[in-house]
mmCIF file of C-alpha atoms in Angstrom:
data_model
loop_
_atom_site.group_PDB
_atom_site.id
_atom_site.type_symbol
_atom_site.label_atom_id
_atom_site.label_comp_id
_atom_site.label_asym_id
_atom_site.label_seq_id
_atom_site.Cartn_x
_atom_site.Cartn_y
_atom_site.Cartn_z
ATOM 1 C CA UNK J 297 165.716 37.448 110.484
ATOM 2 C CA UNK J 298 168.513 34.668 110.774
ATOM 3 C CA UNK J 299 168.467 31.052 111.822
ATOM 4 C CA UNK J 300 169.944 32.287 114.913
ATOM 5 C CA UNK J 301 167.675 34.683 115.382
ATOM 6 C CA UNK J 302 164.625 32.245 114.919
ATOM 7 C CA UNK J 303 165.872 29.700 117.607
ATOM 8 C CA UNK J 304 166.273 32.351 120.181
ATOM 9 C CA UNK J 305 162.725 33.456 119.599
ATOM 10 C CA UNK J 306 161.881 29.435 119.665
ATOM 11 C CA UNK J 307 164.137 29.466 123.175
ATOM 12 C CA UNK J 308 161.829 32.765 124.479
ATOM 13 C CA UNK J 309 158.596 30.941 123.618
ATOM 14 C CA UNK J 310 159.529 27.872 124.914
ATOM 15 C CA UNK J 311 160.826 29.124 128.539
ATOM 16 C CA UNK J 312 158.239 32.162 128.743
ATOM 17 C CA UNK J 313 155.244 30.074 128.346
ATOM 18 C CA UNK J 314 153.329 32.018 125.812
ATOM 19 C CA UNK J 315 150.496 30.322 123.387
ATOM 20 C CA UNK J 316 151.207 32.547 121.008
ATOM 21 C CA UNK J 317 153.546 35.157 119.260
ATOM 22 C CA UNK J 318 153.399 36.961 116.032
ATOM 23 C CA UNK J 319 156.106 38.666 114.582
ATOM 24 C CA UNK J 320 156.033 40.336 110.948
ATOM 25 C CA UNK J 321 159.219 42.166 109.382
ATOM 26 C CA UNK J 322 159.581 43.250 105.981
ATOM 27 C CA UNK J 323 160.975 40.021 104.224
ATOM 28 C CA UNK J 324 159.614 37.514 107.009
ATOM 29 C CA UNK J 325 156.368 36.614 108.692
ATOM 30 C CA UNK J 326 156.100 34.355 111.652
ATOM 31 C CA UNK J 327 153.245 32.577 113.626
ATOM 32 C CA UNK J 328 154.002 30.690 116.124
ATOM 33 C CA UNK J 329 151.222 28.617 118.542
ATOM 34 C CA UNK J 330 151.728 26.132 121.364
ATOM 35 C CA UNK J 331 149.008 23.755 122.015
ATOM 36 C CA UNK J 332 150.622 21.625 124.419
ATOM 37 C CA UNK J 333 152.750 17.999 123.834
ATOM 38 C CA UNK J 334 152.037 15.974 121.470
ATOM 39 C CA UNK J 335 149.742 18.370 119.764
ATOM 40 C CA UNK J 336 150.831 19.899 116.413
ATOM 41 C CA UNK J 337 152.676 22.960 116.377
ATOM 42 C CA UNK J 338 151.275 25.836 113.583
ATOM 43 C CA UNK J 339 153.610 26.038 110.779
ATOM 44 C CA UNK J 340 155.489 29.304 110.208
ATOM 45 C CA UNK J 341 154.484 31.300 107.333
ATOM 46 C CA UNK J 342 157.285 32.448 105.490
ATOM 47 C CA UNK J 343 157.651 35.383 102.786
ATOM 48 C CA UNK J 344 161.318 35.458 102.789
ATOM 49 C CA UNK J 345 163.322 31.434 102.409
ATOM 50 C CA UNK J 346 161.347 28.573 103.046
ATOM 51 C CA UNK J 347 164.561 26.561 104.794
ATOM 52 C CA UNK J 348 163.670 29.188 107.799
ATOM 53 C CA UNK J 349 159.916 27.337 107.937
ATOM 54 C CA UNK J 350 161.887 23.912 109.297
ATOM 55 C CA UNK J 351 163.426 25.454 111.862
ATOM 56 C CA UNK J 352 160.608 27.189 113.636
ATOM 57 C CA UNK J 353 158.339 24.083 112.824
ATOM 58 C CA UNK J 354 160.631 21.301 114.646
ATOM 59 C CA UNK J 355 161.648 23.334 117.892
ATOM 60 C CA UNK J 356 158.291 24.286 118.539
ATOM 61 C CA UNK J 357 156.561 20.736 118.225
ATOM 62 C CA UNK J 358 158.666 19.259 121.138
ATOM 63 C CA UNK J 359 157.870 22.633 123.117
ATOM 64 C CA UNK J 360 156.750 21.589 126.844
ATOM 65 C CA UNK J 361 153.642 22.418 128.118
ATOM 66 C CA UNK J 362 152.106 25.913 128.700
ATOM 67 C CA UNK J 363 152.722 27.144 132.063
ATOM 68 C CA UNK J 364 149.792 28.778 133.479
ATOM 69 C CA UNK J 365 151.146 32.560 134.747
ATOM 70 C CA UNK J 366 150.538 32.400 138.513
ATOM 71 C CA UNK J 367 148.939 35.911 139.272
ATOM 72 C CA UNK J 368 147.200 36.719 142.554
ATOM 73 C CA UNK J 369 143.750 37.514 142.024
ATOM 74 C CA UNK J 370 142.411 41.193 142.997
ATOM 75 C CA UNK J 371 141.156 42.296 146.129
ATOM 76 C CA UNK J 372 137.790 41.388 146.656
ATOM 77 C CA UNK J 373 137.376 44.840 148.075
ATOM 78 C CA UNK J 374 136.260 47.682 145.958
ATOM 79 C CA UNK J 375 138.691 48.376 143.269
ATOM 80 C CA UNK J 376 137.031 51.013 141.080
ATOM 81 C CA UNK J 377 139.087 53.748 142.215
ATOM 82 C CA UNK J 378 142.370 51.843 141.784
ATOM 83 C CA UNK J 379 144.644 52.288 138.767
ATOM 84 C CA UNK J 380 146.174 49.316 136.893
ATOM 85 C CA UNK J 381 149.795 49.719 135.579
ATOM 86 C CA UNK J 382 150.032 47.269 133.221
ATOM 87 C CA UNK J 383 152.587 45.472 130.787
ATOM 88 C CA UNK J 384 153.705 47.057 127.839
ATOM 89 C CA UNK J 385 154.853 43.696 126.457
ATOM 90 C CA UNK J 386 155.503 40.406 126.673
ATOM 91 C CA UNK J 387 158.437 39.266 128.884
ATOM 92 C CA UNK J 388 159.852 38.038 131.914
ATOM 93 C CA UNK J 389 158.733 40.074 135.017
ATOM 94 C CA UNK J 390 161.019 41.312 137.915
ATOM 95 C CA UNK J 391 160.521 43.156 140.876
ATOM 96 C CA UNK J 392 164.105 44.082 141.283
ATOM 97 C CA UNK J 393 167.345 44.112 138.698
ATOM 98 C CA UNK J 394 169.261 41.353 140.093
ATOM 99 C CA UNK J 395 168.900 38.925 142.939
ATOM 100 C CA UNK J 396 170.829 40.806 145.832
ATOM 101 C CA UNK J 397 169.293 44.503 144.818
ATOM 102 C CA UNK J 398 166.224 45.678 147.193
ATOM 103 C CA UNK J 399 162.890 45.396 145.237
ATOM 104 C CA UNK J 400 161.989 48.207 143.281
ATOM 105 C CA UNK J 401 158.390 48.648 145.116
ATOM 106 C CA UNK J 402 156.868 46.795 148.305
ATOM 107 C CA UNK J 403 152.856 47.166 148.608
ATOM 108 C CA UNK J 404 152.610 50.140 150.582
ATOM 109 C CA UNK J 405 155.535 52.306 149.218
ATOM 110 C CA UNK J 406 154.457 55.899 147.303
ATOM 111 C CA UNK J 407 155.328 56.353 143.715
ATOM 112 C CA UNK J 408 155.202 58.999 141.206
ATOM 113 C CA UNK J 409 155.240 59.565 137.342
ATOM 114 C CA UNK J 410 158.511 58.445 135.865
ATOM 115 C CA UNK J 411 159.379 55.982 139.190
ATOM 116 C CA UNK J 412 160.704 52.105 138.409
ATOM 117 C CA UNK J 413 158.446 49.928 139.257
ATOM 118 C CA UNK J 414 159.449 46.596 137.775
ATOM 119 C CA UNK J 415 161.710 45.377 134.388
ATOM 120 C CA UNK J 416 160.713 43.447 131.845
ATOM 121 C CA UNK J 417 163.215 40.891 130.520
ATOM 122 C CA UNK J 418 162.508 40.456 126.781
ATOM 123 C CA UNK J 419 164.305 38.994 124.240
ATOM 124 C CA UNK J 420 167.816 39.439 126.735
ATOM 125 C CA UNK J 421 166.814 42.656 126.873
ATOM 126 C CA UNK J 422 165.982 44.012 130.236
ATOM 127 C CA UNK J 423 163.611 47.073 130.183
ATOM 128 C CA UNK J 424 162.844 49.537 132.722
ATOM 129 C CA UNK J 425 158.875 49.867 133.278
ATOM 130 C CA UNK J 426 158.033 53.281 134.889
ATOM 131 C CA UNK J 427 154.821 54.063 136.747
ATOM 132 C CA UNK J 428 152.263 56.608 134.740
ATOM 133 C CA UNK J 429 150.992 57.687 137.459
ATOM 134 C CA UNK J 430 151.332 59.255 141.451
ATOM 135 C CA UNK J 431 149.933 57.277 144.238
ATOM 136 C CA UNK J 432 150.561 54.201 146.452
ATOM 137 C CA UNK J 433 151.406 50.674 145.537
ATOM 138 C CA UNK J 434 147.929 48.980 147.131
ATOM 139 C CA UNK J 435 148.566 44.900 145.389
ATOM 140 C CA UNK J 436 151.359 43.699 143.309
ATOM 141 C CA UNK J 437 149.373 41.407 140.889
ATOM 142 C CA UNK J 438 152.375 39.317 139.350
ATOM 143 C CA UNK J 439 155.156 36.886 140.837
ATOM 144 C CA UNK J 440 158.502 37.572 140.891
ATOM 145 C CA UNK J 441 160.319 36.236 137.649
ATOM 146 C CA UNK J 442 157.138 35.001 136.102
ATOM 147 C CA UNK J 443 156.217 35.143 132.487
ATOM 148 C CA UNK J 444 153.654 37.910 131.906
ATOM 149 C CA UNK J 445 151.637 39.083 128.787
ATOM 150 C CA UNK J 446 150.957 42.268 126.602
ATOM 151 C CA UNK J 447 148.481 44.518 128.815
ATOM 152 C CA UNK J 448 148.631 42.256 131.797
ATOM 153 C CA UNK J 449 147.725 43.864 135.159
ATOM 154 C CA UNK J 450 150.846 43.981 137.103
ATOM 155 C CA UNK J 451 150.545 46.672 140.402
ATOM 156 C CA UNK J 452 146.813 48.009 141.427
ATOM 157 C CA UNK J 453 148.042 51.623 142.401
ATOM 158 C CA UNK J 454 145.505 53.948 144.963
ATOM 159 C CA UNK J 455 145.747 57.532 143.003
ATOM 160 C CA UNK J 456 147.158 60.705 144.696
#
């Protein structure tokens, strides 16, 4: 993993408002926790060159504030027969793939195995998240371009 590589992670963590990310390859380990400002920042834990530890360190220590992710709560109505899709990672989440194009799904709108629901902006990569199962969109659970976490409920679909 390069210096470069490192700062755009820093840039991702630092926009995305994650606490914390974890990333292991084969010659370099990373931690990386935000506490907040002024609070120390966790220092990276290197296996490959320790000049990459200084870079992650400083970055990360004037890192804003965590943003809380604004998600609508659930329906107070009965939800046991609803199925969650959820995220498959962290990322940016969008309800449509650029500003101008229609939204992918509206609450209401049918959708079956293998349909677009939302993308997942990650790392400047944009990926395609597809619904794993038939039914109808009943709540969309996440804001438009918000930040959203691994296994976070994003649509409550009613079943087919």
């Amino acid at each position: 993993m390069s210096t470069k590589d490192i700062q755009q992670l820093i840039d991702f963590i630092s926009q995305s408002g994650l606490d914390e990310v974890n990333i292991e390859t084969t010659d370099l380990k990373i931690s990386v926790k935000r506490y907040g400002q002024g609070a120390p920042a966790a220092p990276a834990a290197p296996v490959a060159p320790v000049a990459a530890a200084p870079a992650v360190q400083a970055p990360v220590a004037s890192a804003p504030a965590a943003v809380a992710t604004p998600a609508v709560a659930a329906p107070k109505a009965d939800t046991s027969n609803y199925i969650t899709i959820k995220s498959p990672m962290i990322g940016t989440f969008y309800r449509s793939a650029n500003p101008e194009s229609p939204m992918f799904v509206e609450v209401g709108d049918s959708v079956t195995e293998g349909k677009v629901v939302c993308i997942i902006e990650a790392m400047k990569l944009f990926n395609e998240i597809e619904s794993e199962v038939s039914g109808r969109i009943v709540k969309i659970l996440v804001e438009n371009a918000t930040p959203v976490e691994y296994d976070q409920p994003l649509f409550l679909v009613e079943p087919n």
